[in-house]
Amino acid sequence: MKKKNSLRIAELAELVDINKRTLHYYDEIGLFSPEFKGENDYRYYTLKQVFDLSLILSLKELNMPLAEIKKVLSGDFHDFKLSLQSRLSDVDRKLEELERIRHTIDRKLHYISIAERPHMEVELINCTTDHLVLSHPMENRSPTDWIMDAIALVHDKDLHFLANNEYGTLINVDKKLENPFTEQYDYFYIKAASAESATHTKPAGSYLRIVFQGPEEELHQPYQKLIDFSRQHTLPLDGYFYERALHDTVHDNQTNLITEIQVRVKSV
């Protein structure tokens, strides 16, 4: 028989908006049990137990494991303090991870905004100094070696997957001026975390930029257009061509690959 000021399991579950099965499980693991059990094993809880359950649910809301909650409730405030400090450390790590994810999303959206500009049109833009980390020299190395170097470069810098980082390739201006069809790239690069960790500095200055949509085997087209534009407008080129994917895609969908190429105009 139900006692005065007691709640059946269904009533308690509805009151705190949780599933009855959750209360059954809490009872099984000894975390939160009914005050008494009546006929047919009916569970009854007192109104005072509502506050105990609210405390448990509040700690669970902090992503505290049930085993840890059980320890906290049976211990003193020192255990509670240690547990909360551990939760805080977890939250800080997650916030850092979310900040990295947000930065990656912002960068990808920025790239898309560039990719939406007219394609195969040469622009003269101003660029600030950029810090990069370079791979081993790529000359005379196989495509497999390039891929392995790229993966190693990302892992060495404790970053995430390659496609979530700013990456690209460098090829010396003189090589492309001599042969726009050449694919003898000099380096693979990723964005450096700081100036101190960089192995290459992309200098500030005026750059020619072109955006191209199409497969890698047709990249000679935007290179040729950049070279022709520089010659027509007497803009000598300097250093490296910086090539990067603005919109990466799977190998079987290369027609949707969008590439940006930048090259510095030599200061006179």
mmCIF file of C-alpha atoms in Angstrom:
data_model
loop_
_atom_site.group_PDB
_atom_site.id
_atom_site.type_symbol
_atom_site.label_atom_id
_atom_site.label_comp_id
_atom_site.label_asym_id
_atom_site.label_seq_id
_atom_site.Cartn_x
_atom_site.Cartn_y
_atom_site.Cartn_z
ATOM 1 C CA MET A 1 0.000 0.000 0.000
ATOM 2 C CA LYS A 2 1.222 3.453 -0.865
ATOM 3 C CA LYS A 3 2.237 5.522 2.139
ATOM 4 C CA LYS A 4 1.379 9.168 2.639
ATOM 5 C CA ASN A 5 3.845 11.611 1.023
ATOM 6 C CA SER A 6 5.418 8.851 -1.069
ATOM 7 C CA LEU A 7 5.760 8.562 -4.825
ATOM 8 C CA ARG A 8 5.509 5.548 -7.044
ATOM 9 C CA ILE A 9 8.295 5.103 -9.583
ATOM 10 C CA ALA A 10 6.105 6.349 -12.461
ATOM 11 C CA GLU A 11 5.175 9.477 -10.489
ATOM 12 C CA LEU A 12 8.803 10.247 -9.624
ATOM 13 C CA ALA A 13 9.925 9.653 -13.196
ATOM 14 C CA GLU A 14 7.285 12.061 -14.484
ATOM 15 C CA LEU A 15 8.119 14.633 -11.800
ATOM 16 C CA VAL A 16 11.817 14.843 -12.711
ATOM 17 C CA ASP A 17 11.291 14.020 -16.399
ATOM 18 C CA ILE A 18 13.365 10.863 -16.708
ATOM 19 C CA ASN A 19 12.622 7.322 -17.859
ATOM 20 C CA LYS A 20 11.431 4.711 -15.374
ATOM 21 C CA ARG A 21 14.110 2.353 -16.696
ATOM 22 C CA THR A 22 16.729 4.857 -15.534
ATOM 23 C CA LEU A 23 15.381 4.669 -11.977
ATOM 24 C CA HIS A 24 15.387 0.866 -12.158
ATOM 25 C CA TYR A 25 19.028 0.968 -13.256
ATOM 26 C CA TYR A 26 20.018 3.409 -10.496
ATOM 27 C CA ASP A 27 18.480 0.996 -8.011
ATOM 28 C CA GLU A 28 20.329 -1.978 -9.509
ATOM 29 C CA ILE A 29 23.748 -0.304 -9.195
ATOM 30 C CA GLY A 30 23.032 1.001 -5.709
ATOM 31 C CA LEU A 31 23.142 4.662 -6.664
ATOM 32 C CA PHE A 32 19.566 5.632 -5.843
ATOM 33 C CA SER A 33 17.074 3.188 -4.373
ATOM 34 C CA PRO A 34 13.460 3.540 -3.247
ATOM 35 C CA GLU A 35 12.731 4.169 0.417
ATOM 36 C CA PHE A 36 10.756 0.924 0.499
ATOM 37 C CA LYS A 37 9.174 -1.677 -1.729
ATOM 38 C CA GLY A 38 5.569 -2.717 -1.353
ATOM 39 C CA GLU A 39 3.469 -5.562 -2.671
ATOM 40 C CA ASN A 40 4.393 -6.949 -6.099
ATOM 41 C CA ASP A 41 7.802 -5.287 -5.649
ATOM 42 C CA TYR A 42 6.369 -1.815 -6.271
ATOM 43 C CA ARG A 43 8.935 0.893 -5.603
ATOM 44 C CA TYR A 44 8.049 3.887 -3.431
ATOM 45 C CA TYR A 45 10.096 7.024 -2.940
ATOM 46 C CA THR A 46 9.704 9.782 -0.336
ATOM 47 C CA LEU A 47 9.398 13.416 -1.266
ATOM 48 C CA LYS A 48 12.726 14.079 0.448
ATOM 49 C CA GLN A 49 14.374 11.711 -2.028
ATOM 50 C CA VAL A 50 13.420 14.052 -4.846
ATOM 51 C CA PHE A 51 16.242 16.337 -3.683
ATOM 52 C CA ASP A 52 18.714 13.420 -3.675
ATOM 53 C CA LEU A 53 17.717 12.482 -7.188
ATOM 54 C CA SER A 54 17.987 16.111 -8.303
ATOM 55 C CA LEU A 55 21.561 16.198 -7.010
ATOM 56 C CA ILE A 56 22.409 13.023 -8.916
ATOM 57 C CA LEU A 57 20.898 14.395 -12.116
ATOM 58 C CA SER A 58 22.699 17.715 -11.686
ATOM 59 C CA LEU A 59 26.053 15.912 -11.448
ATOM 60 C CA LYS A 60 25.167 13.742 -14.420
ATOM 61 C CA GLU A 61 24.454 16.933 -16.326
ATOM 62 C CA LEU A 62 28.107 17.829 -15.699
ATOM 63 C CA ASN A 63 29.057 14.589 -17.525
ATOM 64 C CA MET A 64 30.205 13.002 -14.291
ATOM 65 C CA PRO A 65 30.263 9.184 -14.601
ATOM 66 C CA LEU A 66 27.752 7.327 -12.453
ATOM 67 C CA ALA A 67 30.522 5.478 -10.575
ATOM 68 C CA GLU A 68 32.084 8.832 -9.725
ATOM 69 C CA ILE A 69 28.735 10.262 -8.631
ATOM 70 C CA LYS A 70 28.261 7.293 -6.322
ATOM 71 C CA LYS A 71 31.698 7.899 -4.810
ATOM 72 C CA VAL A 72 31.028 11.614 -4.373
ATOM 73 C CA LEU A 73 27.677 11.024 -2.648
ATOM 74 C CA SER A 74 29.190 8.551 -0.207
ATOM 75 C CA GLY A 75 32.302 10.651 0.470
ATOM 76 C CA ASP A 76 33.071 14.090 1.850
ATOM 77 C CA PHE A 77 33.457 17.479 0.244
ATOM 78 C CA HIS A 78 37.119 16.746 -0.592
ATOM 79 C CA ASP A 79 36.011 13.965 -2.966
ATOM 80 C CA PHE A 80 33.477 16.360 -4.418
ATOM 81 C CA LYS A 81 36.152 18.998 -4.959
ATOM 82 C CA LEU A 82 38.514 16.581 -6.727
ATOM 83 C CA SER A 83 35.721 15.348 -8.956
ATOM 84 C CA LEU A 84 34.674 18.865 -9.932
ATOM 85 C CA GLN A 85 38.280 19.825 -10.684
ATOM 86 C CA SER A 86 38.544 16.805 -12.959
ATOM 87 C CA ARG A 87 35.316 17.795 -14.721
ATOM 88 C CA LEU A 88 36.658 21.342 -15.157
ATOM 89 C CA SER A 89 39.820 20.035 -16.804
ATOM 90 C CA ASP A 90 37.688 17.967 -19.181
ATOM 91 C CA VAL A 91 35.566 21.010 -20.034
ATOM 92 C CA ASP A 92 38.674 23.112 -20.728
ATOM 93 C CA ARG A 93 40.000 20.444 -23.102
ATOM 94 C CA LYS A 94 36.666 20.269 -24.897
ATOM 95 C CA LEU A 95 36.531 24.058 -25.204
ATOM 96 C CA GLU A 96 39.987 24.048 -26.782
ATOM 97 C CA GLU A 97 38.858 21.354 -29.184
ATOM 98 C CA LEU A 98 35.696 23.288 -30.056
ATOM 99 C CA GLU A 99 37.784 26.402 -30.663
ATOM 100 C CA ARG A 100 39.974 24.454 -33.086
ATOM 101 C CA ILE A 101 36.880 23.117 -34.838
ATOM 102 C CA ARG A 102 35.413 26.621 -35.067
ATOM 103 C CA HIS A 103 38.668 27.947 -36.513
ATOM 104 C CA THR A 104 38.704 25.184 -39.133
ATOM 105 C CA ILE A 105 35.088 25.861 -40.106
ATOM 106 C CA ASP A 106 35.748 29.622 -40.347
ATOM 107 C CA ARG A 107 38.772 28.986 -42.558
ATOM 108 C CA LYS A 108 36.884 26.600 -44.837
ATOM 109 C CA LEU A 109 34.043 29.115 -45.190
ATOM 110 C CA HIS A 110 36.610 31.796 -46.047
ATOM 111 C CA TYR A 111 38.075 29.515 -48.707
ATOM 112 C CA ILE A 112 34.611 28.921 -50.138
ATOM 113 C CA SER A 113 34.064 32.690 -50.347
ATOM 114 C CA ILE A 114 37.236 32.890 -52.446
ATOM 115 C CA ALA A 115 36.165 29.883 -54.499
ATOM 116 C CA GLU A 116 32.905 31.650 -55.316
ATOM 117 C CA ARG A 117 34.791 34.469 -57.038
ATOM 118 C CA PRO A 118 35.138 34.387 -60.842
ATOM 119 C CA HIS A 119 37.410 31.574 -61.988
ATOM 120 C CA MET A 120 40.393 31.913 -64.337
ATOM 121 C CA GLU A 121 40.582 35.655 -63.707
ATOM 122 C CA VAL A 122 43.920 37.040 -62.527
ATOM 123 C CA GLU A 123 43.740 39.406 -59.549
ATOM 124 C CA LEU A 124 46.398 41.563 -57.941
ATOM 125 C CA ILE A 125 46.068 41.278 -54.156
ATOM 126 C CA ASN A 126 48.019 42.291 -51.058
ATOM 127 C CA CYS A 127 49.079 39.510 -48.688
ATOM 128 C CA THR A 128 50.454 39.647 -45.178
ATOM 129 C CA THR A 129 53.354 37.535 -43.946
ATOM 130 C CA ASP A 130 52.439 33.880 -43.586
ATOM 131 C CA HIS A 131 54.313 31.198 -41.648
ATOM 132 C CA LEU A 132 54.522 27.665 -43.042
ATOM 133 C CA VAL A 133 56.099 24.325 -42.226
ATOM 134 C CA LEU A 134 57.678 22.580 -45.211
ATOM 135 C CA SER A 135 58.120 18.910 -46.000
ATOM 136 C CA HIS A 136 61.298 17.313 -47.278
ATOM 137 C CA PRO A 137 62.155 18.478 -50.823
ATOM 138 C CA MET A 138 59.727 16.783 -53.211
ATOM 139 C CA GLU A 139 61.969 16.693 -56.279
ATOM 140 C CA ASN A 140 62.740 13.187 -57.541
ATOM 141 C CA ARG A 141 60.321 11.641 -55.049
ATOM 142 C CA SER A 142 57.319 9.504 -55.978
ATOM 143 C CA PRO A 143 53.662 10.507 -55.371
ATOM 144 C CA THR A 144 53.579 7.862 -52.637
ATOM 145 C CA ASP A 145 56.514 9.584 -50.936
ATOM 146 C CA TRP A 146 54.682 12.923 -51.188
ATOM 147 C CA ILE A 147 51.616 11.488 -49.471
ATOM 148 C CA MET A 148 53.671 9.854 -46.729
ATOM 149 C CA ASP A 149 55.579 13.103 -46.161
ATOM 150 C CA ALA A 150 52.325 15.057 -45.955
ATOM 151 C CA ILE A 151 50.841 12.684 -43.392
ATOM 152 C CA ALA A 152 54.057 12.691 -41.360
ATOM 153 C CA LEU A 153 54.157 16.488 -41.429
ATOM 154 C CA VAL A 154 50.649 16.717 -39.963
ATOM 155 C CA HIS A 155 51.342 14.091 -37.309
ATOM 156 C CA ASP A 156 54.645 15.703 -36.338
ATOM 157 C CA LYS A 157 52.825 18.946 -35.580
ATOM 158 C CA ASP A 158 50.149 17.206 -33.463
ATOM 159 C CA LEU A 159 47.373 18.367 -35.788
ATOM 160 C CA HIS A 160 44.245 16.690 -37.098
ATOM 161 C CA PHE A 161 43.575 15.089 -40.436
ATOM 162 C CA LEU A 162 45.273 16.585 -43.455
ATOM 163 C CA ALA A 163 42.082 17.935 -45.057
ATOM 164 C CA ASN A 164 41.293 19.912 -41.888
ATOM 165 C CA ASN A 165 44.540 21.861 -42.108
ATOM 166 C CA GLU A 166 45.647 24.588 -44.424
ATOM 167 C CA TYR A 167 48.007 22.805 -46.783
ATOM 168 C CA GLY A 168 49.369 23.062 -50.278
ATOM 169 C CA THR A 169 52.471 22.904 -52.451
ATOM 170 C CA LEU A 170 55.273 25.221 -53.489
ATOM 171 C CA ILE A 171 56.990 25.282 -56.855
ATOM 172 C CA ASN A 172 59.811 27.598 -57.811
ATOM 173 C CA VAL A 173 58.850 30.416 -60.164
ATOM 174 C CA ASP A 174 61.752 29.692 -62.515
ATOM 175 C CA LYS A 175 60.556 26.115 -63.085
ATOM 176 C CA LYS A 176 57.089 27.217 -64.153
ATOM 177 C CA LEU A 177 58.403 30.079 -66.270
ATOM 178 C CA GLU A 178 60.535 27.580 -68.132
ATOM 179 C CA ASN A 179 57.753 24.974 -68.429
ATOM 180 C CA PRO A 180 54.165 25.685 -67.231
ATOM 181 C CA PHE A 181 53.405 21.956 -67.622
ATOM 182 C CA THR A 182 56.021 20.811 -65.130
ATOM 183 C CA GLU A 183 54.782 19.063 -62.006
ATOM 184 C CA GLN A 184 58.156 19.016 -60.262
ATOM 185 C CA TYR A 185 56.955 20.657 -57.057
ATOM 186 C CA ASP A 186 59.533 21.685 -54.496
ATOM 187 C CA TYR A 187 57.716 21.309 -51.175
ATOM 188 C CA PHE A 188 54.499 20.313 -49.520
ATOM 189 C CA TYR A 189 53.444 22.693 -46.743
ATOM 190 C CA ILE A 190 51.061 23.084 -43.843
ATOM 191 C CA LYS A 191 50.223 26.223 -41.906
ATOM 192 C CA ALA A 192 52.593 26.748 -38.970
ATOM 193 C CA ALA A 193 51.113 27.048 -35.499
ATOM 194 C CA SER A 194 53.415 30.001 -34.790
ATOM 195 C CA ALA A 195 56.277 31.968 -36.286
ATOM 196 C CA GLU A 196 58.685 30.063 -34.037
ATOM 197 C CA SER A 197 57.607 26.687 -35.430
ATOM 198 C CA ALA A 198 57.774 27.798 -39.073
ATOM 199 C CA THR A 199 60.414 26.560 -41.494
ATOM 200 C CA HIS A 200 59.380 28.909 -44.296
ATOM 201 C CA THR A 201 58.033 32.459 -44.392
ATOM 202 C CA LYS A 202 55.740 33.503 -47.184
ATOM 203 C CA PRO A 203 56.651 37.196 -47.419
ATOM 204 C CA ALA A 204 54.149 40.018 -47.370
ATOM 205 C CA GLY A 205 53.616 41.949 -50.580
ATOM 206 C CA SER A 206 51.681 42.127 -53.809
ATOM 207 C CA TYR A 207 50.603 38.789 -55.256
ATOM 208 C CA LEU A 208 48.884 37.611 -58.395
ATOM 209 C CA ARG A 209 46.050 35.205 -57.654
ATOM 210 C CA ILE A 210 43.950 32.927 -59.808
ATOM 211 C CA VAL A 211 41.199 30.442 -58.928
ATOM 212 C CA PHE A 212 40.693 27.349 -61.066
ATOM 213 C CA GLN A 213 38.090 24.588 -61.036
ATOM 214 C CA GLY A 214 39.110 21.311 -62.581
ATOM 215 C CA PRO A 215 41.316 18.236 -62.227
ATOM 216 C CA GLU A 216 45.000 18.370 -61.343
ATOM 217 C CA GLU A 217 46.089 17.377 -64.850
ATOM 218 C CA GLU A 218 44.666 20.677 -66.160
ATOM 219 C CA LEU A 219 46.452 22.932 -63.654
ATOM 220 C CA HIS A 220 48.887 24.062 -66.342
ATOM 221 C CA GLN A 221 46.064 26.303 -67.636
ATOM 222 C CA PRO A 222 45.918 28.710 -64.648
ATOM 223 C CA TYR A 223 49.723 28.695 -64.389
ATOM 224 C CA GLN A 224 50.016 29.682 -68.033
ATOM 225 C CA LYS A 225 47.461 32.448 -67.574
ATOM 226 C CA LEU A 226 49.344 33.850 -64.564
ATOM 227 C CA ILE A 227 52.600 33.814 -66.504
ATOM 228 C CA ASP A 228 51.021 35.468 -69.557
ATOM 229 C CA PHE A 229 49.416 38.154 -67.349
ATOM 230 C CA SER A 230 52.703 38.915 -65.599
ATOM 231 C CA ARG A 231 54.487 39.324 -68.919
ATOM 232 C CA GLN A 232 51.746 41.437 -70.481
ATOM 233 C CA HIS A 233 51.739 43.822 -67.515
ATOM 234 C CA THR A 234 55.491 43.732 -66.881
ATOM 235 C CA LEU A 235 55.098 42.260 -63.404
ATOM 236 C CA PRO A 236 58.197 40.157 -62.685
ATOM 237 C CA LEU A 237 57.493 37.151 -60.471
ATOM 238 C CA ASP A 238 59.509 36.164 -57.427
ATOM 239 C CA GLY A 239 60.042 33.175 -55.174
ATOM 240 C CA TYR A 240 57.450 30.413 -55.359
ATOM 241 C CA PHE A 241 53.997 29.711 -56.685
ATOM 242 C CA TYR A 242 51.810 28.846 -53.662
ATOM 243 C CA GLU A 243 49.136 26.338 -54.635
ATOM 244 C CA ARG A 244 46.327 25.193 -52.320
ATOM 245 C CA ALA A 245 42.925 23.545 -52.559
ATOM 246 C CA LEU A 246 40.024 25.859 -51.711
ATOM 247 C CA HIS A 247 37.471 23.104 -52.171
ATOM 248 C CA ASP A 248 38.884 19.624 -51.772
ATOM 249 C CA THR A 249 36.991 16.619 -53.014
ATOM 250 C CA VAL A 250 37.310 12.872 -53.440
ATOM 251 C CA HIS A 251 39.482 11.453 -56.188
ATOM 252 C CA ASP A 252 36.491 10.350 -58.290
ATOM 253 C CA ASN A 253 35.075 13.890 -58.318
ATOM 254 C CA GLN A 254 38.095 15.863 -59.528
ATOM 255 C CA THR A 255 36.039 18.142 -61.777
ATOM 256 C CA ASN A 256 34.797 19.896 -58.608
ATOM 257 C CA LEU A 257 38.291 20.461 -57.237
ATOM 258 C CA ILE A 258 38.885 24.217 -56.807
ATOM 259 C CA THR A 259 42.487 25.372 -56.566
ATOM 260 C CA GLU A 260 43.960 28.767 -55.731
ATOM 261 C CA ILE A 261 47.411 29.762 -56.952
ATOM 262 C CA GLN A 262 49.292 32.788 -55.661
ATOM 263 C CA VAL A 263 52.661 34.166 -56.719
ATOM 264 C CA ARG A 264 54.521 37.213 -55.409
ATOM 265 C CA VAL A 265 55.254 40.167 -57.667
ATOM 266 C CA LYS A 266 58.895 41.144 -57.331
ATOM 267 C CA SER A 267 59.436 44.488 -55.631
ATOM 268 C CA VAL A 268 61.153 47.035 -57.844
#
